[in-house]
Amino acid sequence: MRCPHCGNSDDKVIDSRTLAAGDAIRRRRECISCGFRFTSYERIEDKQFMVIKKDGRREPFDREKIERGVQRALEKRPVSQMGIESLINEIEDEAAILGKEDHEISAKVIGDLVLEKLGALDRVAYIRFASVYRHFDNLDEFVREIHKMENSPMEKNNDET
Ligand SMILES: [Zn+2]
């Protein structure tokens, strides 16, 4: 496959996984020429997995988009690249399972999944993501959200310094 970064067409597959109990196969590829990593999907034709956006429009599911949001939230946080990768794998897997029937999933469900996973991993990242994703209307709402988190079991995974 052609590298989206440098255009070279030689790559090697570094990881291959089945999604949603066999509906799709996801391959992680690495460009031989520049080392850029990208993802390809193999699925039965006309079963493209779609995301329903807030305004009702649909767009193809985009792992990179989730990755960007998660990376931003985890910027300078003590979470390894492997940790991020497996978090995104989990989100992708669960999204694929939740949307299996209709081959689509709402952006809100994905956002909630991301929040749930981030919450279990890193509290600061959770707050960052939540403040962008939920567009808190006011401070009360934001404080309530933080209190909710403080009373939840995720507290024990915390490594605040
Ligand atoms: Zn390349």
PDB file of N, CA, C and O in Angstrom, residues 15-72:
ATOM      1  N   ASP A  15       1.222  -5.536  12.449  1.00  0.00           N
ATOM      2  CA  ASP A  15       0.208  -6.066  13.348  1.00  0.00           C
ATOM      3  C   ASP A  15      -1.058  -6.308  12.543  1.00  0.00           C
ATOM      4  O   ASP A  15      -1.381  -5.547  11.638  1.00  0.00           O
ATOM      5  N   SER A  16      -1.760  -7.370  12.870  1.00  0.00           N
ATOM      6  CA  SER A  16      -2.955  -7.720  12.135  1.00  0.00           C
ATOM      7  C   SER A  16      -3.986  -8.209  13.140  1.00  0.00           C
ATOM      8  O   SER A  16      -3.696  -9.094  13.919  1.00  0.00           O
ATOM      9  N   ARG A  17      -5.158  -7.613  13.112  1.00  0.00           N
ATOM     10  CA  ARG A  17      -6.150  -8.017  14.104  1.00  0.00           C
ATOM     11  C   ARG A  17      -7.535  -8.126  13.490  1.00  0.00           C
ATOM     12  O   ARG A  17      -7.885  -7.386  12.585  1.00  0.00           O
ATOM     13  N   THR A  18      -8.323  -9.023  14.030  1.00  0.00           N
ATOM     14  CA  THR A  18      -9.703  -9.185  13.604  1.00  0.00           C
ATOM     15  C   THR A  18     -10.592  -8.309  14.470  1.00  0.00           C
ATOM     16  O   THR A  18     -10.432  -8.271  15.674  1.00  0.00           O
ATOM     17  N   LEU A  19     -11.521  -7.602  13.824  1.00  0.00           N
ATOM     18  CA  LEU A  19     -12.415  -6.721  14.554  1.00  0.00           C
ATOM     19  C   LEU A  19     -13.838  -7.248  14.515  1.00  0.00           C
ATOM     20  O   LEU A  19     -14.249  -7.861  13.540  1.00  0.00           O
ATOM     21  N   ALA A  20     -14.573  -6.940  15.591  1.00  0.00           N
ATOM     22  CA  ALA A  20     -16.001  -7.272  15.644  1.00  0.00           C
ATOM     23  C   ALA A  20     -16.267  -8.701  15.193  1.00  0.00           C
ATOM     24  O   ALA A  20     -17.078  -8.952  14.318  1.00  0.00           O
ATOM     25  N   ALA A  21     -15.563  -9.625  15.782  1.00  0.00           N
ATOM     26  CA  ALA A  21     -15.768 -11.051  15.527  1.00  0.00           C
ATOM     27  C   ALA A  21     -15.724 -11.405  14.049  1.00  0.00           C
ATOM     28  O   ALA A  21     -16.573 -12.141  13.542  1.00  0.00           O
ATOM     29  N   GLY A  22     -14.755 -10.873  13.337  1.00  0.00           N
ATOM     30  CA  GLY A  22     -14.535 -11.316  11.968  1.00  0.00           C
ATOM     31  C   GLY A  22     -15.118 -10.454  10.867  1.00  0.00           C
ATOM     32  O   GLY A  22     -14.981 -10.784   9.694  1.00  0.00           O
ATOM     33  N   ASP A  23     -15.754  -9.350  11.215  1.00  0.00           N
ATOM     34  CA  ASP A  23     -16.317  -8.482  10.182  1.00  0.00           C
ATOM     35  C   ASP A  23     -15.260  -7.679   9.449  1.00  0.00           C
ATOM     36  O   ASP A  23     -15.469  -7.244   8.320  1.00  0.00           O
ATOM     37  N   ALA A  24     -14.155  -7.469  10.113  1.00  0.00           N
ATOM     38  CA  ALA A  24     -13.104  -6.666   9.487  1.00  0.00           C
ATOM     39  C   ALA A  24     -11.748  -7.084  10.020  1.00  0.00           C
ATOM     40  O   ALA A  24     -11.650  -7.637  11.108  1.00  0.00           O
ATOM     41  N   ILE A  25     -10.732  -6.834   9.215  1.00  0.00           N
ATOM     42  CA  ILE A  25      -9.367  -7.069   9.669  1.00  0.00           C
ATOM     43  C   ILE A  25      -8.620  -5.749   9.569  1.00  0.00           C
ATOM     44  O   ILE A  25      -8.708  -5.052   8.552  1.00  0.00           O
ATOM     45  N   ARG A  26      -7.944  -5.447  10.614  1.00  0.00           N
ATOM     46  CA  ARG A  26      -7.201  -4.203  10.661  1.00  0.00           C
ATOM     47  C   ARG A  26      -5.716  -4.525  10.616  1.00  0.00           C
ATOM     48  O   ARG A  26      -5.247  -5.398  11.333  1.00  0.00           O
ATOM     49  N   ARG A  27      -4.989  -3.863   9.739  1.00  0.00           N
ATOM     50  CA  ARG A  27      -3.549  -4.095   9.668  1.00  0.00           C
ATOM     51  C   ARG A  27      -2.798  -2.799   9.940  1.00  0.00           C
ATOM     52  O   ARG A  27      -3.096  -1.768   9.353  1.00  0.00           O
ATOM     53  N   ARG A  28      -1.834  -2.941  10.811  1.00  0.00           N
ATOM     54  CA  ARG A  28      -0.955  -1.834  11.101  1.00  0.00           C
ATOM     55  C   ARG A  28       0.241  -2.019  10.183  1.00  0.00           C
ATOM     56  O   ARG A  28       0.833  -3.103  10.144  1.00  0.00           O
ATOM     57  N   ARG A  29       0.574  -1.005   9.423  1.00  0.00           N
ATOM     58  CA  ARG A  29       1.649  -1.123   8.442  1.00  0.00           C
ATOM     59  C   ARG A  29       2.753  -0.107   8.710  1.00  0.00           C
ATOM     60  O   ARG A  29       2.489   0.956   9.257  1.00  0.00           O
ATOM     61  N   GLU A  30       3.945  -0.480   8.281  1.00  0.00           N
ATOM     62  CA  GLU A  30       5.057   0.450   8.424  1.00  0.00           C
ATOM     63  C   GLU A  30       5.741   0.612   7.078  1.00  0.00           C
ATOM     64  O   GLU A  30       6.098  -0.379   6.440  1.00  0.00           O
ATOM     65  N   CYS A  31       5.915   1.852   6.665  1.00  0.00           N
ATOM     66  CA  CYS A  31       6.579   2.140   5.395  1.00  0.00           C
ATOM     67  C   CYS A  31       8.047   1.730   5.484  1.00  0.00           C
ATOM     68  O   CYS A  31       8.741   2.075   6.428  1.00  0.00           O
ATOM     69  N   ILE A  32       8.490   0.946   4.484  1.00  0.00           N
ATOM     70  CA  ILE A  32       9.885   0.491   4.468  1.00  0.00           C
ATOM     71  C   ILE A  32      10.819   1.692   4.282  1.00  0.00           C
ATOM     72  O   ILE A  32      11.914   1.746   4.832  1.00  0.00           O
ATOM     73  N   SER A  33      10.363   2.649   3.502  1.00  0.00           N
ATOM     74  CA  SER A  33      11.213   3.773   3.150  1.00  0.00           C
ATOM     75  C   SER A  33      11.366   4.807   4.276  1.00  0.00           C
ATOM     76  O   SER A  33      12.468   5.182   4.622  1.00  0.00           O
ATOM     77  N   CYS A  34      10.243   5.242   4.860  1.00  0.00           N
ATOM     78  CA  CYS A  34      10.369   6.334   5.838  1.00  0.00           C
ATOM     79  C   CYS A  34       9.976   5.920   7.261  1.00  0.00           C
ATOM     80  O   CYS A  34      10.132   6.699   8.201  1.00  0.00           O
ATOM     81  N   GLY A  35       9.443   4.725   7.424  1.00  0.00           N
ATOM     82  CA  GLY A  35       9.109   4.260   8.773  1.00  0.00           C
ATOM     83  C   GLY A  35       7.754   4.744   9.283  1.00  0.00           C
ATOM     84  O   GLY A  35       7.360   4.433  10.397  1.00  0.00           O
ATOM     85  N   PHE A  36       7.034   5.517   8.472  1.00  0.00           N
ATOM     86  CA  PHE A  36       5.727   6.017   8.879  1.00  0.00           C
ATOM     87  C   PHE A  36       4.754   4.849   9.089  1.00  0.00           C
ATOM     88  O   PHE A  36       4.733   3.897   8.324  1.00  0.00           O
ATOM     89  N   ARG A  37       3.975   4.930  10.166  1.00  0.00           N
ATOM     90  CA  ARG A  37       3.008   3.861  10.439  1.00  0.00           C
ATOM     91  C   ARG A  37       1.604   4.291  10.073  1.00  0.00           C
ATOM     92  O   ARG A  37       1.187   5.396  10.371  1.00  0.00           O
ATOM     93  N   PHE A  38       0.891   3.413   9.414  1.00  0.00           N
ATOM     94  CA  PHE A  38      -0.486   3.710   9.064  1.00  0.00           C
ATOM     95  C   PHE A  38      -1.331   2.444   9.165  1.00  0.00           C
ATOM     96  O   PHE A  38      -0.815   1.360   9.428  1.00  0.00           O
ATOM     97  N   THR A  39      -2.616   2.600   8.997  1.00  0.00           N
ATOM     98  CA  THR A  39      -3.540   1.502   9.239  1.00  0.00           C
ATOM     99  C   THR A  39      -4.373   1.237   8.003  1.00  0.00           C
ATOM    100  O   THR A  39      -4.797   2.168   7.327  1.00  0.00           O
ATOM    101  N   SER A  40      -4.587  -0.027   7.697  1.00  0.00           N
ATOM    102  CA  SER A  40      -5.515  -0.346   6.625  1.00  0.00           C
ATOM    103  C   SER A  40      -6.566  -1.325   7.139  1.00  0.00           C
ATOM    104  O   SER A  40      -6.323  -2.052   8.092  1.00  0.00           O
ATOM    105  N   TYR A  41      -7.711  -1.299   6.510  1.00  0.00           N
ATOM    106  CA  TYR A  41      -8.805  -2.184   6.905  1.00  0.00           C
ATOM    107  C   TYR A  41      -9.217  -3.041   5.733  1.00  0.00           C
ATOM    108  O   TYR A  41      -9.259  -2.586   4.594  1.00  0.00           O
ATOM    109  N   GLU A  42      -9.554  -4.248   6.064  1.00  0.00           N
ATOM    110  CA  GLU A  42     -10.075  -5.132   5.044  1.00  0.00           C
ATOM    111  C   GLU A  42     -11.439  -5.573   5.545  1.00  0.00           C
ATOM    112  O   GLU A  42     -11.573  -6.075   6.660  1.00  0.00           O
ATOM    113  N   ARG A  43     -12.457  -5.335   4.745  1.00  0.00           N
ATOM    114  CA  ARG A  43     -13.795  -5.751   5.171  1.00  0.00           C
ATOM    115  C   ARG A  43     -14.625  -6.149   3.971  1.00  0.00           C
ATOM    116  O   ARG A  43     -14.269  -5.856   2.841  1.00  0.00           O
ATOM    117  N   ILE A  44     -15.717  -6.845   4.277  1.00  0.00           N
ATOM    118  CA  ILE A  44     -16.604  -7.271   3.209  1.00  0.00           C
ATOM    119  C   ILE A  44     -17.176  -6.032   2.534  1.00  0.00           C
ATOM    120  O   ILE A  44     -17.537  -5.072   3.203  1.00  0.00           O
ATOM    121  N   GLU A  45     -17.237  -6.065   1.244  1.00  0.00           N
ATOM    122  CA  GLU A  45     -17.669  -4.890   0.511  1.00  0.00           C
ATOM    123  C   GLU A  45     -19.046  -4.405   0.955  1.00  0.00           C
ATOM    124  O   GLU A  45     -19.873  -5.180   1.398  1.00  0.00           O
ATOM    125  N   ASP A  46     -19.277  -3.133   0.773  1.00  0.00           N
ATOM    126  CA  ASP A  46     -20.440  -2.387   1.263  1.00  0.00           C
ATOM    127  C   ASP A  46     -20.835  -2.649   2.703  1.00  0.00           C
ATOM    128  O   ASP A  46     -21.969  -2.679   3.083  1.00  0.00           O
ATOM    129  N   LYS A  47     -19.809  -2.814   3.486  1.00  0.00           N
ATOM    130  CA  LYS A  47     -20.063  -2.881   4.915  1.00  0.00           C
ATOM    131  C   LYS A  47     -19.227  -1.824   5.624  1.00  0.00           C
ATOM    132  O   LYS A  47     -18.776  -2.013   6.729  1.00  0.00           O
ATOM    133  N   GLN A  48     -18.982  -0.735   4.936  1.00  0.00           N
ATOM    134  CA  GLN A  48     -18.146   0.278   5.557  1.00  0.00           C
ATOM    135  C   GLN A  48     -18.765   0.790   6.868  1.00  0.00           C
ATOM    136  O   GLN A  48     -19.954   1.063   6.945  1.00  0.00           O
ATOM    137  N   PHE A  49     -17.934   0.886   7.837  1.00  0.00           N
ATOM    138  CA  PHE A  49     -18.376   1.297   9.161  1.00  0.00           C
ATOM    139  C   PHE A  49     -18.444   2.825   9.221  1.00  0.00           C
ATOM    140  O   PHE A  49     -17.467   3.502   8.952  1.00  0.00           O
ATOM    141  N   MET A  50     -19.644   3.342   9.542  1.00  0.00           N
ATOM    142  CA  MET A  50     -19.847   4.783   9.495  1.00  0.00           C
ATOM    143  C   MET A  50     -20.058   5.379  10.887  1.00  0.00           C
ATOM    144  O   MET A  50     -20.521   4.716  11.806  1.00  0.00           O
ATOM    145  N   VAL A  51     -19.761   6.648  10.983  1.00  0.00           N
ATOM    146  CA  VAL A  51     -20.002   7.385  12.221  1.00  0.00           C
ATOM    147  C   VAL A  51     -21.076   8.434  11.944  1.00  0.00           C
ATOM    148  O   VAL A  51     -21.005   9.163  10.960  1.00  0.00           O
ATOM    149  N   ILE A  52     -22.095   8.467  12.825  1.00  0.00           N
ATOM    150  CA  ILE A  52     -23.148   9.473  12.687  1.00  0.00           C
ATOM    151  C   ILE A  52     -22.747  10.682  13.517  1.00  0.00           C
ATOM    152  O   ILE A  52     -22.592  10.589  14.733  1.00  0.00           O
ATOM    153  N   LYS A  53     -22.560  11.790  12.849  1.00  0.00           N
ATOM    154  CA  LYS A  53     -22.122  12.980  13.559  1.00  0.00           C
ATOM    155  C   LYS A  53     -23.301  13.670  14.232  1.00  0.00           C
ATOM    156  O   LYS A  53     -24.450  13.325  14.022  1.00  0.00           O
ATOM    157  N   LYS A  54     -22.964  14.677  15.041  1.00  0.00           N
ATOM    158  CA  LYS A  54     -23.984  15.381  15.813  1.00  0.00           C
ATOM    159  C   LYS A  54     -25.047  15.990  14.910  1.00  0.00           C
ATOM    160  O   LYS A  54     -26.236  16.013  15.251  1.00  0.00           O
ATOM    161  N   ASP A  55     -24.648  16.480  13.752  1.00  0.00           N
ATOM    162  CA  ASP A  55     -25.613  17.115  12.852  1.00  0.00           C
ATOM    163  C   ASP A  55     -26.332  16.102  11.954  1.00  0.00           C
ATOM    164  O   ASP A  55     -27.051  16.469  11.036  1.00  0.00           O
ATOM    165  N   GLY A  56     -26.104  14.799  12.220  1.00  0.00           N
ATOM    166  CA  GLY A  56     -26.828  13.771  11.486  1.00  0.00           C
ATOM    167  C   GLY A  56     -26.110  13.256  10.254  1.00  0.00           C
ATOM    168  O   GLY A  56     -26.505  12.257   9.668  1.00  0.00           O
ATOM    169  N   ARG A  57     -25.048  13.967   9.832  1.00  0.00           N
ATOM    170  CA  ARG A  57     -24.313  13.482   8.677  1.00  0.00           C
ATOM    171  C   ARG A  57     -23.463  12.281   9.054  1.00  0.00           C
ATOM    172  O   ARG A  57     -23.131  12.082  10.208  1.00  0.00           O
ATOM    173  N   ARG A  58     -23.141  11.480   8.058  1.00  0.00           N
ATOM    174  CA  ARG A  58     -22.326  10.298   8.305  1.00  0.00           C
ATOM    175  C   ARG A  58     -20.976  10.414   7.628  1.00  0.00           C
ATOM    176  O   ARG A  58     -20.876  10.944   6.524  1.00  0.00           O
ATOM    177  N   GLU A  59     -19.980   9.893   8.303  1.00  0.00           N
ATOM    178  CA  GLU A  59     -18.658   9.844   7.679  1.00  0.00           C
ATOM    179  C   GLU A  59     -18.011   8.517   8.050  1.00  0.00           C
ATOM    180  O   GLU A  59     -18.368   7.909   9.055  1.00  0.00           O
ATOM    181  N   PRO A  60     -17.071   8.030   7.230  1.00  0.00           N
ATOM    182  CA  PRO A  60     -16.426   6.750   7.546  1.00  0.00           C
ATOM    183  C   PRO A  60     -15.699   6.815   8.884  1.00  0.00           C
ATOM    184  O   PRO A  60     -15.125   7.844   9.232  1.00  0.00           O
ATOM    185  N   PHE A  61     -15.755   5.725   9.610  1.00  0.00           N
ATOM    186  CA  PHE A  61     -15.050   5.633  10.883  1.00  0.00           C
ATOM    187  C   PHE A  61     -13.568   5.931  10.663  1.00  0.00           C
ATOM    188  O   PHE A  61     -12.955   5.424   9.721  1.00  0.00           O
ATOM    189  N   ASP A  62     -13.006   6.756  11.502  1.00  0.00           N
ATOM    190  CA  ASP A  62     -11.626   7.186  11.318  1.00  0.00           C
ATOM    191  C   ASP A  62     -10.826   7.023  12.608  1.00  0.00           C
ATOM    192  O   ASP A  62     -10.939   7.811  13.528  1.00  0.00           O
ATOM    193  N   ARG A  63     -10.037   5.958  12.610  1.00  0.00           N
ATOM    194  CA  ARG A  63      -9.230   5.676  13.799  1.00  0.00           C
ATOM    195  C   ARG A  63      -8.246   6.812  14.095  1.00  0.00           C
ATOM    196  O   ARG A  63      -8.007   7.154  15.246  1.00  0.00           O
ATOM    197  N   GLU A  64      -7.702   7.373  13.030  1.00  0.00           N
ATOM    198  CA  GLU A  64      -6.706   8.435  13.214  1.00  0.00           C
ATOM    199  C   GLU A  64      -7.289   9.628  13.971  1.00  0.00           C
ATOM    200  O   GLU A  64      -6.609  10.292  14.732  1.00  0.00           O
ATOM    201  N   LYS A  65      -8.562   9.876  13.733  1.00  0.00           N
ATOM    202  CA  LYS A  65      -9.227  10.991  14.388  1.00  0.00           C
ATOM    203  C   LYS A  65      -9.262  10.771  15.907  1.00  0.00           C
ATOM    204  O   LYS A  65      -8.979  11.675  16.688  1.00  0.00           O
ATOM    205  N   ILE A  66      -9.629   9.566  16.283  1.00  0.00           N
ATOM    206  CA  ILE A  66      -9.670   9.223  17.702  1.00  0.00           C
ATOM    207  C   ILE A  66      -8.264   9.325  18.283  1.00  0.00           C
ATOM    208  O   ILE A  66      -8.048   9.868  19.367  1.00  0.00           O
ATOM    209  N   GLU A  67      -7.317   8.827  17.500  1.00  0.00           N
ATOM    210  CA  GLU A  67      -5.928   8.849  17.929  1.00  0.00           C
ATOM    211  C   GLU A  67      -5.458  10.280  18.202  1.00  0.00           C
ATOM    212  O   GLU A  67      -4.800  10.541  19.208  1.00  0.00           O
ATOM    213  N   ARG A  68      -5.830  11.187  17.323  1.00  0.00           N
ATOM    214  CA  ARG A  68      -5.407  12.583  17.507  1.00  0.00           C
ATOM    215  C   ARG A  68      -5.980  13.160  18.795  1.00  0.00           C
ATOM    216  O   ARG A  68      -5.269  13.815  19.557  1.00  0.00           O
ATOM    217  N   GLY A  69      -7.266  12.910  19.039  1.00  0.00           N
ATOM    218  CA  GLY A  69      -7.910  13.419  20.247  1.00  0.00           C
ATOM    219  C   GLY A  69      -7.271  12.859  21.505  1.00  0.00           C
ATOM    220  O   GLY A  69      -7.022  13.580  22.472  1.00  0.00           O
ATOM    221  N   VAL A  70      -6.999  11.564  21.466  1.00  0.00           N
ATOM    222  CA  VAL A  70      -6.413  10.894  22.627  1.00  0.00           C
ATOM    223  C   VAL A  70      -4.974  11.383  22.855  1.00  0.00           C
ATOM    224  O   VAL A  70      -4.575  11.666  23.987  1.00  0.00           O
ATOM    225  N   GLN A  71      -4.223  11.510  21.766  1.00  0.00           N
ATOM    226  CA  GLN A  71      -2.840  12.000  21.879  1.00  0.00           C
ATOM    227  C   GLN A  71      -2.808  13.394  22.493  1.00  0.00           C
ATOM    228  O   GLN A  71      -1.971  13.685  23.341  1.00  0.00           O
ATOM    229  N   ARG A  72      -3.721  14.231  22.043  1.00  0.00           N
ATOM    230  CA  ARG A  72      -3.766  15.602  22.553  1.00  0.00           C
ATOM    231  C   ARG A  72      -4.060  15.591  24.047  1.00  0.00           C
ATOM    232  O   ARG A  72      -3.441  16.300  24.819  1.00  0.00           O
TER     233      ARG A  72
END
